[in-house]
Coordinates of C-alpha atoms and ligand atoms in Angstrom, one line a residue:
X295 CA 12.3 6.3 30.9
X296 CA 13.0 2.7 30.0
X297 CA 16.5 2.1 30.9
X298 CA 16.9 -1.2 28.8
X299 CA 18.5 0.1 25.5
X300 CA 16.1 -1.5 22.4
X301 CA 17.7 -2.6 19.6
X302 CA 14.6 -1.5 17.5
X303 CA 11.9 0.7 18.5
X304 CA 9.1 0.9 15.3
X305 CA 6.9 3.7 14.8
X306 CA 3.1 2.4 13.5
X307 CA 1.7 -1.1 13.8
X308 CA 0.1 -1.5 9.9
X309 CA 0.8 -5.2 8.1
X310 CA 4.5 -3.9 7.1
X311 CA 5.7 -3.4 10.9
X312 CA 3.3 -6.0 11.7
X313 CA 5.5 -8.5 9.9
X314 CA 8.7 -7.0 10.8
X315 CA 7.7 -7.8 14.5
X316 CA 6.5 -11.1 13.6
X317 CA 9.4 -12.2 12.3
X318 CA 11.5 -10.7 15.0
X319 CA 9.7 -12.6 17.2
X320 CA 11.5 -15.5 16.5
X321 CA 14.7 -14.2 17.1
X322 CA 14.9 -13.6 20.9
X323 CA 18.2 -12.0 20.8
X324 CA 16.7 -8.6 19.8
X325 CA 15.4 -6.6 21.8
X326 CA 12.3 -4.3 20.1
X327 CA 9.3 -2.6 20.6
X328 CA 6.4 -0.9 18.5
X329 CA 4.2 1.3 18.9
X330 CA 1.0 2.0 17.3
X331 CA -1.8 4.9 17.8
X332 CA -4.5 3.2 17.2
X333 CA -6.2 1.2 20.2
X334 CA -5.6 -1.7 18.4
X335 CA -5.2 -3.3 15.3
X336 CA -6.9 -2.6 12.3
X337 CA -6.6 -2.4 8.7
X338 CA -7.6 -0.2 6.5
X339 CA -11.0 0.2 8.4
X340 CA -12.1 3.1 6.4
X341 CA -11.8 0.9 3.2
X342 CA -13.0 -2.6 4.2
X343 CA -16.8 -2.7 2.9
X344 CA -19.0 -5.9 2.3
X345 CA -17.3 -8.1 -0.7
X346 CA -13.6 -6.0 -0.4
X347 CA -11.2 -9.0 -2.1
X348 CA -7.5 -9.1 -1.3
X349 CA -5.3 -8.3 -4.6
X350 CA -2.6 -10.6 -3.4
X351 CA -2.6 -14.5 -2.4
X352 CA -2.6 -15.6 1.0
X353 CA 1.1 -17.3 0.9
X354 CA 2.0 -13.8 0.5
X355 CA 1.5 -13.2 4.3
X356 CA 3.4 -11.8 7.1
X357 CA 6.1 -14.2 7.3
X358 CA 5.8 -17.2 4.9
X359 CA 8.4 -16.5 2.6
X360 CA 11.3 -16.1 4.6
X361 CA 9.9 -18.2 7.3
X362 CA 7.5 -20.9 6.4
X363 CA 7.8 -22.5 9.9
X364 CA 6.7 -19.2 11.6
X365 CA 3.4 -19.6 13.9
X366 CA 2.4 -16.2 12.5
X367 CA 1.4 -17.5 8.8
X368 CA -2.1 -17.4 7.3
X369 CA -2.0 -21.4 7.1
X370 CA -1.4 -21.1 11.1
X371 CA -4.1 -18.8 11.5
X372 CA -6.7 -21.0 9.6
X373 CA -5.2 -24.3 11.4
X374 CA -5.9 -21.8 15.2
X375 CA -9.4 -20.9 14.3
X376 CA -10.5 -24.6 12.9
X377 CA -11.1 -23.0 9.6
X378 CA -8.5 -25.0 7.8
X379 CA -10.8 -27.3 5.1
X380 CA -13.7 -25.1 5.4
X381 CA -11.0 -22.6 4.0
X382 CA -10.3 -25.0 1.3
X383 CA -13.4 -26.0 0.0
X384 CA -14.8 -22.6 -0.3
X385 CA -12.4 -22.1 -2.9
X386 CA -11.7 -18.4 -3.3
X387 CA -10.1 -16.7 -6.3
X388 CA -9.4 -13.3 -4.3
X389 CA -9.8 -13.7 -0.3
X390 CA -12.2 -11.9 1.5
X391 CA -10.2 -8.7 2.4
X392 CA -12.3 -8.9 6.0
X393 CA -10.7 -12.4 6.9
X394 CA -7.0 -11.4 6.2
X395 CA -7.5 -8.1 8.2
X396 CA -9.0 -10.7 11.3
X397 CA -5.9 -12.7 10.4
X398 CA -3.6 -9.0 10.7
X399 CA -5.2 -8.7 14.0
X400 CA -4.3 -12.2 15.1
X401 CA -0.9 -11.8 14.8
X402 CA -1.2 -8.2 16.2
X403 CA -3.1 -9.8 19.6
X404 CA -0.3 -12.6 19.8
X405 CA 3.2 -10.7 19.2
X406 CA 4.4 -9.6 22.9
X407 CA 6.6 -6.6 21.3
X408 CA 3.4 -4.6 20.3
X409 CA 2.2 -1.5 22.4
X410 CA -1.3 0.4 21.3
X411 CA -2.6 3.2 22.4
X412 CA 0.8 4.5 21.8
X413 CA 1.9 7.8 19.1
X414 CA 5.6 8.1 18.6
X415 CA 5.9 11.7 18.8
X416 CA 9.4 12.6 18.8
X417 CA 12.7 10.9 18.0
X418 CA 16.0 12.7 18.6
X419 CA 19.7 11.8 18.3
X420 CA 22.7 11.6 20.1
X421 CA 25.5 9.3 21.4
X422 CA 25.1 6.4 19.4
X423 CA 21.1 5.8 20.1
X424 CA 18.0 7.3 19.2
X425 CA 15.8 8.5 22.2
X426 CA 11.9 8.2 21.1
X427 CA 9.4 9.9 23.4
X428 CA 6.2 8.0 23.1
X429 CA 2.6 8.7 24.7
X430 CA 3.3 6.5 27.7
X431 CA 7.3 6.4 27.6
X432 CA 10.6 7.5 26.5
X433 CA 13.2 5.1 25.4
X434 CA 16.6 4.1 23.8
X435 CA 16.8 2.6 20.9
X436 CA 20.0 1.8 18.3
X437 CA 17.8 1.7 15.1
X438 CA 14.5 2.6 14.2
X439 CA 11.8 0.9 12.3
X440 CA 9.0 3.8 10.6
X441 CA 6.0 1.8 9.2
X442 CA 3.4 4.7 9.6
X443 CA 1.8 3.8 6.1
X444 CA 0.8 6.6 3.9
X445 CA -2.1 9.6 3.8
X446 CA -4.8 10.1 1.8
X447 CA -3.6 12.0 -1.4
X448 CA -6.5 14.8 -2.4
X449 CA -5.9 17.1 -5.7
X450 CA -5.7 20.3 -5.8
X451 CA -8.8 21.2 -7.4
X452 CA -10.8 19.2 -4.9
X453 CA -9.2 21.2 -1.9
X454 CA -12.0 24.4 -1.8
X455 CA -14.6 21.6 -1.2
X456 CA -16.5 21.7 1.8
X457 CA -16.1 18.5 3.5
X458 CA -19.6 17.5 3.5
X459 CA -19.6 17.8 -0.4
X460 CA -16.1 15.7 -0.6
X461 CA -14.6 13.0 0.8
X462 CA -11.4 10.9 0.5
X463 CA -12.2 6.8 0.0
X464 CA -10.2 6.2 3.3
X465 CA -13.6 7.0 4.8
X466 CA -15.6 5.5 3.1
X467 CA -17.1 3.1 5.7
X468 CA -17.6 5.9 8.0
X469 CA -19.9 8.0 5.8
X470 CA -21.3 6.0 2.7
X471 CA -24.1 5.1 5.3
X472 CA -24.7 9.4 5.8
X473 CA -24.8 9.8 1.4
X474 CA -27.9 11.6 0.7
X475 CA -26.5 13.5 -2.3
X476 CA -28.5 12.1 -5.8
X477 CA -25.6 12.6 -8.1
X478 CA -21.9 11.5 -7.1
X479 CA -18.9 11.5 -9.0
X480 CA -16.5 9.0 -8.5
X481 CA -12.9 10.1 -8.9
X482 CA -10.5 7.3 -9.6
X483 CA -9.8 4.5 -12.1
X484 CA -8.1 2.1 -9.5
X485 CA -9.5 -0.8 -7.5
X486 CA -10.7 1.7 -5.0
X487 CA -12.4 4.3 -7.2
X488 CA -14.0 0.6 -8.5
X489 CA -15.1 -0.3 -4.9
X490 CA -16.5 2.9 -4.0
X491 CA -19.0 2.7 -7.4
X492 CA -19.7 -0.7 -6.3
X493 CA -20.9 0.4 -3.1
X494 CA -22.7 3.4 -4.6
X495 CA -24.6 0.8 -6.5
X496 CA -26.5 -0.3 -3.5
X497 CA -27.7 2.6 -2.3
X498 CA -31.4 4.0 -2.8
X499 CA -30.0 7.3 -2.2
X500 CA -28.1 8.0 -5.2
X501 CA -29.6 8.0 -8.5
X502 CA -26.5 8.6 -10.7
X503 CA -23.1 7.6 -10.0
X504 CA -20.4 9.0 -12.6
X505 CA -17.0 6.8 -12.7
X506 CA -14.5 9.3 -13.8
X507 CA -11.2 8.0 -14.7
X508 CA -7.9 9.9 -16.0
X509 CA -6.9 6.3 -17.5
X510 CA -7.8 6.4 -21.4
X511 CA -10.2 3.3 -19.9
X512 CA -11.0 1.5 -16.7
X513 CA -8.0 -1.0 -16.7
X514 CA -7.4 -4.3 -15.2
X515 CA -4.6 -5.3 -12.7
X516 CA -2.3 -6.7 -14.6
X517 CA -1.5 -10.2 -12.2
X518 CA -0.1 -12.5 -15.6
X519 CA 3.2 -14.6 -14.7
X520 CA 5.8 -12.6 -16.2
X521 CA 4.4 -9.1 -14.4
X522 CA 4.5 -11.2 -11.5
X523 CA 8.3 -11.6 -11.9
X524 CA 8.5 -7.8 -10.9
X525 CA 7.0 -8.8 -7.5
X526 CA 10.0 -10.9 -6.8
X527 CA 13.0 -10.5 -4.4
X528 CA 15.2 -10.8 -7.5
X529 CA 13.4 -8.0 -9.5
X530 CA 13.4 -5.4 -6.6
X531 CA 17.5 -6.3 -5.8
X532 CA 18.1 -5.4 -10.0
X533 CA 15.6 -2.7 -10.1
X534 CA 17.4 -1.2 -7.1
X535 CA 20.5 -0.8 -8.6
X536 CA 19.2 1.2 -11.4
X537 CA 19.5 5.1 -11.9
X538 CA 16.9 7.1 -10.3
X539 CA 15.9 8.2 -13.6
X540 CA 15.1 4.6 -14.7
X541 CA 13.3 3.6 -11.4
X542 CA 11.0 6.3 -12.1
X543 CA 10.2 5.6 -15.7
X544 CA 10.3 2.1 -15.4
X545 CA 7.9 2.7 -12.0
X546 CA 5.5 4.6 -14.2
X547 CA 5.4 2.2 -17.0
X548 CA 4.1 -0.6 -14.3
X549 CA 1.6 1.5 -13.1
X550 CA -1.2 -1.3 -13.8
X551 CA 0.9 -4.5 -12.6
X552 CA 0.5 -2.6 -9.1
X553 CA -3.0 0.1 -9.7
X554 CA -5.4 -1.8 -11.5
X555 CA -8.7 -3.3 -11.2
X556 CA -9.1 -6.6 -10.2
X557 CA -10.4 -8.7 -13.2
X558 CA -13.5 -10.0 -10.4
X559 CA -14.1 -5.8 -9.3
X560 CA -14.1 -5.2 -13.5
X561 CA -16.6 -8.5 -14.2
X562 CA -18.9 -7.9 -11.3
X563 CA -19.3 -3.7 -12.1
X564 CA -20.2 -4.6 -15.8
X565 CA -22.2 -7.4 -14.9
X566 CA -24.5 -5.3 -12.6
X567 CA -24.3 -2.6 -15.4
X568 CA -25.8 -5.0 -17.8
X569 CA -28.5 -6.2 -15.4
X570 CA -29.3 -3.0 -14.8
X571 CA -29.7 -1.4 -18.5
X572 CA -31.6 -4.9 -19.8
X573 CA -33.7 -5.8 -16.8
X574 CA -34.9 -2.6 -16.5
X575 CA -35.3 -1.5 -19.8
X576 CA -36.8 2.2 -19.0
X577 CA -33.8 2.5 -16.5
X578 CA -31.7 4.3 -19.3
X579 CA -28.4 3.2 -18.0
X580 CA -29.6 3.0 -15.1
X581 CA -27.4 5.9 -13.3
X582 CA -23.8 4.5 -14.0
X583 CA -22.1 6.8 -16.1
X584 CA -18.7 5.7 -17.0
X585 CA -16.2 8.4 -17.7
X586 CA -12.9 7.4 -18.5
X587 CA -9.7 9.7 -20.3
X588 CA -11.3 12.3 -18.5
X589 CA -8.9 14.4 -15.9
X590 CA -10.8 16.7 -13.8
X591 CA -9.5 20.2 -14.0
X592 CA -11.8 22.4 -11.8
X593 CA -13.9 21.8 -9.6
X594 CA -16.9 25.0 -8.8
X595 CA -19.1 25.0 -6.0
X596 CA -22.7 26.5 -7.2
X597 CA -25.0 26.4 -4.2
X598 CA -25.8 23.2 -3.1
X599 CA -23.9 21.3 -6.1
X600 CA -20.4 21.0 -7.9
X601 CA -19.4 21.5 -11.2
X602 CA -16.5 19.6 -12.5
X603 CA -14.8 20.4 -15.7
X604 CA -12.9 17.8 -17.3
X605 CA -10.5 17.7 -20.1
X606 CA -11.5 14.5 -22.3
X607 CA -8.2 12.5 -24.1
X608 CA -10.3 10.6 -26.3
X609 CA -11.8 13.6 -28.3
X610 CA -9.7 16.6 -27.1
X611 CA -12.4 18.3 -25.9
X612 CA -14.1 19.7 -22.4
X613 CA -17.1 18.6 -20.8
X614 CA -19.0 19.4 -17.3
X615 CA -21.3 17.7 -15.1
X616 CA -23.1 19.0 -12.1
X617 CA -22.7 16.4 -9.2
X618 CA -24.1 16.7 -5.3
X619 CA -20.9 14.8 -3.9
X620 CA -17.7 13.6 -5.1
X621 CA -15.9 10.6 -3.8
X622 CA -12.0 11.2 -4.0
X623 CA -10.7 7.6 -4.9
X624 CA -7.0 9.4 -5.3
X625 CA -4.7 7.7 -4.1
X626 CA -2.1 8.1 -1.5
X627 CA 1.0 9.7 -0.3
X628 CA 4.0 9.1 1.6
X629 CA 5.0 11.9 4.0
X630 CA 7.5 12.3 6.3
X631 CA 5.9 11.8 10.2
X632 CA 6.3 14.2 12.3
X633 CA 7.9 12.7 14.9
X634 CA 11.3 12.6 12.4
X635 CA 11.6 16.0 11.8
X636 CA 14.7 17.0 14.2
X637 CA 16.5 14.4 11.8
X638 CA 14.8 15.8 8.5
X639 CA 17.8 18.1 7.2
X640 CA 20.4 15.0 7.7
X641 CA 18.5 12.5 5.8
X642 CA 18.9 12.0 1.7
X643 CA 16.6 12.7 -0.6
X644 CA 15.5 11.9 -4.4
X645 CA 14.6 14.2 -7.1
X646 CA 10.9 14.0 -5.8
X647 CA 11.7 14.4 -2.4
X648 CA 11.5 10.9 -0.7
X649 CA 14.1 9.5 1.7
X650 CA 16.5 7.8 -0.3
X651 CA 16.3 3.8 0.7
X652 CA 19.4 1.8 0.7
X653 CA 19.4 -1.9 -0.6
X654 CA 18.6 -2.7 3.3
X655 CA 15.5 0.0 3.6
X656 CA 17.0 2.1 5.8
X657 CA 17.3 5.3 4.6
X658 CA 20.7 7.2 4.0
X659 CA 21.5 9.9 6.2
X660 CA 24.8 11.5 7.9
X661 CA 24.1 9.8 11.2
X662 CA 26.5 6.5 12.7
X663 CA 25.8 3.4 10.1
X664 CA 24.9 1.5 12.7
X665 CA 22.0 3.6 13.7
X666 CA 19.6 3.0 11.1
X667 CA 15.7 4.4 10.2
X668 CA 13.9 1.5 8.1
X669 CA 11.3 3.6 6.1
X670 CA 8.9 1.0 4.9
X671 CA 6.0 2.1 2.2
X672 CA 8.2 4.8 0.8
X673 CA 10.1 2.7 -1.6
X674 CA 7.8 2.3 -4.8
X675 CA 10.7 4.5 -6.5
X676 CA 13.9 3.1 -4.6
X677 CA 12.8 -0.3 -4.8
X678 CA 9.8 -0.4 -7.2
X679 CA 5.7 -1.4 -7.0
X680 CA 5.9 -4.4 -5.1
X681 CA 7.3 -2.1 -1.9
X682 CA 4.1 -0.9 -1.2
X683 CA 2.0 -3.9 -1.7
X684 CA 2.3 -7.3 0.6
X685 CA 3.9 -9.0 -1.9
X686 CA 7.6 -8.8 -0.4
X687 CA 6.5 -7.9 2.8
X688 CA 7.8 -10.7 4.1
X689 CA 11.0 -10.9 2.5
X690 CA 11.7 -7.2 3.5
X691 CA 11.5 -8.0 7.2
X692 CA 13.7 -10.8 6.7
X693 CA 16.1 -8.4 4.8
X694 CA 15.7 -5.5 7.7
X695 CA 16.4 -8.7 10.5
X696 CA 19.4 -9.7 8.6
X697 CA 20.5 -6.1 8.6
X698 CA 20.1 -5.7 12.6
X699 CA 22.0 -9.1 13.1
X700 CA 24.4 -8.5 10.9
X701 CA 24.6 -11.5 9.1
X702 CA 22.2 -14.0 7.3
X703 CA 19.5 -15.6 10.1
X704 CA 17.7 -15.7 7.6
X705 CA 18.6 -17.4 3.9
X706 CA 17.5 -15.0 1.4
X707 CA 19.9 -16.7 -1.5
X708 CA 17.5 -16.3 -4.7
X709 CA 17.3 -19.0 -8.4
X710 CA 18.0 -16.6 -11.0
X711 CA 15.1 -15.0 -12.4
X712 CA 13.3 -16.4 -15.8
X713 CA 13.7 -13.0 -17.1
X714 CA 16.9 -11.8 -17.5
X715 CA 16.3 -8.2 -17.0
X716 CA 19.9 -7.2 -17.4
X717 CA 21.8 -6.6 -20.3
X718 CA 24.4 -9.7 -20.4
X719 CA 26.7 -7.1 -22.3
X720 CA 26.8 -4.9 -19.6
X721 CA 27.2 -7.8 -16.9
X722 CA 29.9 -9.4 -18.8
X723 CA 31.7 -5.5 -19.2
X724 CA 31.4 -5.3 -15.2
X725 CA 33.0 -8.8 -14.5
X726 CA 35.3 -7.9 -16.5
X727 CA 36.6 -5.2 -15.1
X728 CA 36.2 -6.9 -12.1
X729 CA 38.3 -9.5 -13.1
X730 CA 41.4 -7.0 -14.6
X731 CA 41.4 -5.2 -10.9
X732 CA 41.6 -8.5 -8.6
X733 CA 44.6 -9.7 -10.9
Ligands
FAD102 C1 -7.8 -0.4 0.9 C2 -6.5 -1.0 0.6 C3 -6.4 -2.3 0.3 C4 -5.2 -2.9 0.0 N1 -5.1 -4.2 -0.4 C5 -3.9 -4.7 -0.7 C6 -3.8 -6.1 -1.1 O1 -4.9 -6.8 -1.3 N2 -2.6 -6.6 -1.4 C7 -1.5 -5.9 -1.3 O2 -0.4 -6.4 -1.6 N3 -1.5 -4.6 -0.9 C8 -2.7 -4.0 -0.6 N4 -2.8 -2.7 -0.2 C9 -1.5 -1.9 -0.1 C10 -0.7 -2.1 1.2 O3 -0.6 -3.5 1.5 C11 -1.4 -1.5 2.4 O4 -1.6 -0.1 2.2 C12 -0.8 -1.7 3.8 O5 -1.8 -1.4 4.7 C13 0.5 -0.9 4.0 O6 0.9 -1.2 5.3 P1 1.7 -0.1 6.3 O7 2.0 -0.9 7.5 O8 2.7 0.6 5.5 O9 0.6 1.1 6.6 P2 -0.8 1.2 7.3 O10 -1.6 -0.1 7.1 O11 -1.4 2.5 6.8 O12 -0.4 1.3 8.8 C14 0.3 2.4 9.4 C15 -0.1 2.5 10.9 O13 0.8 3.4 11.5 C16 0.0 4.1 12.5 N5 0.7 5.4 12.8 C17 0.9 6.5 12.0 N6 1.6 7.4 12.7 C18 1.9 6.9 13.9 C19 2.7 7.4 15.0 N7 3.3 8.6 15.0 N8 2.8 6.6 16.1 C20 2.3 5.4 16.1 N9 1.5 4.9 15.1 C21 1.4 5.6 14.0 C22 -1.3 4.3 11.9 O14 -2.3 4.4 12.8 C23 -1.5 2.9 11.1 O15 -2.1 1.9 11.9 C24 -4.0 -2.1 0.1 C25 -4.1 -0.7 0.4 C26 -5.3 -0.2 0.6 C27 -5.4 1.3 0.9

């Protein structure tokens, strides 16, 4: 055992931790350490095919809005590897997903607080500190940082389905290459149901691809300025103070500022469509079937093929298709690790069974204040849909830092908003009363 006690030990090296460290790193007065299962870093890996763009810009990195002067931005990373004008001039709308993910593992090889190789496996606690038993060690730590990302989320209907005949997109890159099956449904409207037709499109394998979509049609990300205002520090400190019932409507409402298609995934699919159906003309849609409002109900295996019913919103009606393989594109899931479960029944939970986040991320439990768990990726509901997304990544970390220190290192003072989101009656009512109790 490690006898130096940590001030953070962090569970899971994804971007969120990733950023969390790398903005620790510049405060040398902590003490932390993070551990990751992996060998070493990677992103995504299951997900990051040829022509995969990133849905966010590159100033939305690890570090750069809280702490510009950080060696562990994207700028810094382009300035290392000499790629700074070449950069430039190539002009990208939406960055090659593959080049931020070398950029992730940059940072990951550079930050000295990073262990791989390394499952947390149990955390208990007692005294004042949490003792974590790791692979390779055991040690102390006074808080806890758990950025162990989320699982694939499979429905029910799929879960008879041998695994050869269905597969979640998170491995995609692992068995696209093995697809043999003629006929695949794609399950998903999102920008990963869109990716996995995409890549369906290129093989010889596969004669018909059918894009099924719950969505009443396959809908863009919504990235316009004032949806981009819910991606702000300011938005997620209001939205936070709401009433869980709100945070959840308000959270479905968004769905598509956070879930849709990038406009470049939506142009390129219809574009190849189009080639397709008037460059070769006896190609009769040319094996993309596009099946939106439809929400598969059951799935049957018949010998060497599937049956899906689906209930269709357009017309009210139910349809079938026989299919060889289907492609889960379904989404994701946060679950409690494992390695948390001697503290599960002292933690707080919502009405749909997350941890329940205070304003700081940690999440609220009967244990001493100043031991806290940082759940990160388990806040879409708590904090709303930039949580889960890089967007704020950076600013959380800088929150979470200020937390350990226990004051501001770093200046997280905010303009108001454009939008007022808040009603002024409501605001003026508060101050108000405010105002009558400190006389
Ligand atoms: C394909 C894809 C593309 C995305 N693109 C974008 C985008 O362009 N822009 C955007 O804003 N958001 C994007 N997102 C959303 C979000 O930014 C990512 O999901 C991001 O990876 C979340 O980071 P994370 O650190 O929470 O989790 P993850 O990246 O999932 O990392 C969690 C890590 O924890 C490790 N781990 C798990 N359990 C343990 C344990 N017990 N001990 C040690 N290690 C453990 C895992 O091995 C993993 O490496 C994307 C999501 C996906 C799925």
């Amino acid at each position: 055992m490690t006898s130096q006690v940590l001030d953070l030990a962090g569970a899971g090296i994804g971007p969120f931790n990733l950023s969390l460290a790398a903005q620790l790193d510049s405060i040398p007065a902590l003490s932390v350490r993070f551990f990751e299962k992996r060998p070493s870093f990677a992103w995504h890996p299951g997900m990051l095919l040829p022509g995969a763009e990133m849905q966010t810009s590159i100033l939305k990195d690890l570090v750069t809005a809280t702490n510009p002067t950080s060696p562990w931005s994207f700028l810094s990373y382009l300035v290392k590897h000499k790629r700074f004008y070449q950069f430039l001039n190539a002009e990208y709308e939406a960055v090659p997903r593959r080049e931020f993910a070398d950029y992730l593992g940059w940072v990951a090889r550079g930050v000295t607080s990073l262990r791989f190789g390394t499952s947390m496996r149990e955390v208990c606690a007692a005294d004042g500190l949490f003792s974590v038993d790791t692979d390779s060690e055991r040690v102390q730590a006074r808080n806890l940082s758990v950025g162990v990302g989320k699982l694939p989320s499979r429905p029910a209907w799929a879960e008879t389905l041998p695994k050869s005949m269905a597969f979640h997109n998170s491995e995609a890159a692992a068995r696209l290459g093995d697809v043999k099956a003629p006929r695949v449904a794609v399950i998903g409207g999102g920008q990963s149901g869109a990716e996995m037709v995409d890549a369906l499109l290129d093989l010889d394998t596969v004669s018909s691809i059918y894009w099924v979509s719950r969505r009443p049609n396959f809908e863009p990300l919504d990235a316009t300025p004032f949806t981009n205002e819910l991606f702000t520090p300011s938005y997620m400190e209001k939205f936070h103070g709401l009433s869980e019932d709100l945070r959840i409507t308000h959270t479905r409402r968004q769905v598509l500022a956070s879930d849709g298609v990038s406009a470049s995934t939506l142009k390129k699919l219809y574009r190849r469509l189009y080639e397709r159906r008037f460059d070769t003309p006896s190609a009769v849609d040319a094996g993309l079937f596009l099946r939106p409002y439809r929400d598969v109900v059951e799935a049957v295996r018949n010998g060497p093929e599937i049956e899906l019913t689906m209930r269709n919103g357009f017309d009210d009606s139910i349809e079938t298709i026989e299919v060889d393989l289907v492609i889960l594109a379904t989404g994701y899931r946060f679950v409690l690790p494992e390695f948390l479960h001697s503290l599960k029944e002292r933690m707080s939970y919502n009405s749909i069974g997350e941890p329940v986040l205070a304003s700081d991320f940690s999440v609220v439990w009967d244990g001493p204040s100043e031991n806290r768990i940082f759940v990160l990726n388990a806040g879409r509901h708590s904090h709303g849909i930039a949580e889960p997304q890089l967007s704020l990544a950076a600013w959380r970390s800088a929150v979470i830092a200020n937390s350990l220190l226990g004051h501001a290192h770093f200046d997280l003072g905010q303009l108001d908003p454009f939008v007022q989101w808040e009603s002024q009656g409501r605001e003026s009512l508060f101050s108000s009363h405010m105002g009558q109790a400190a006389e």
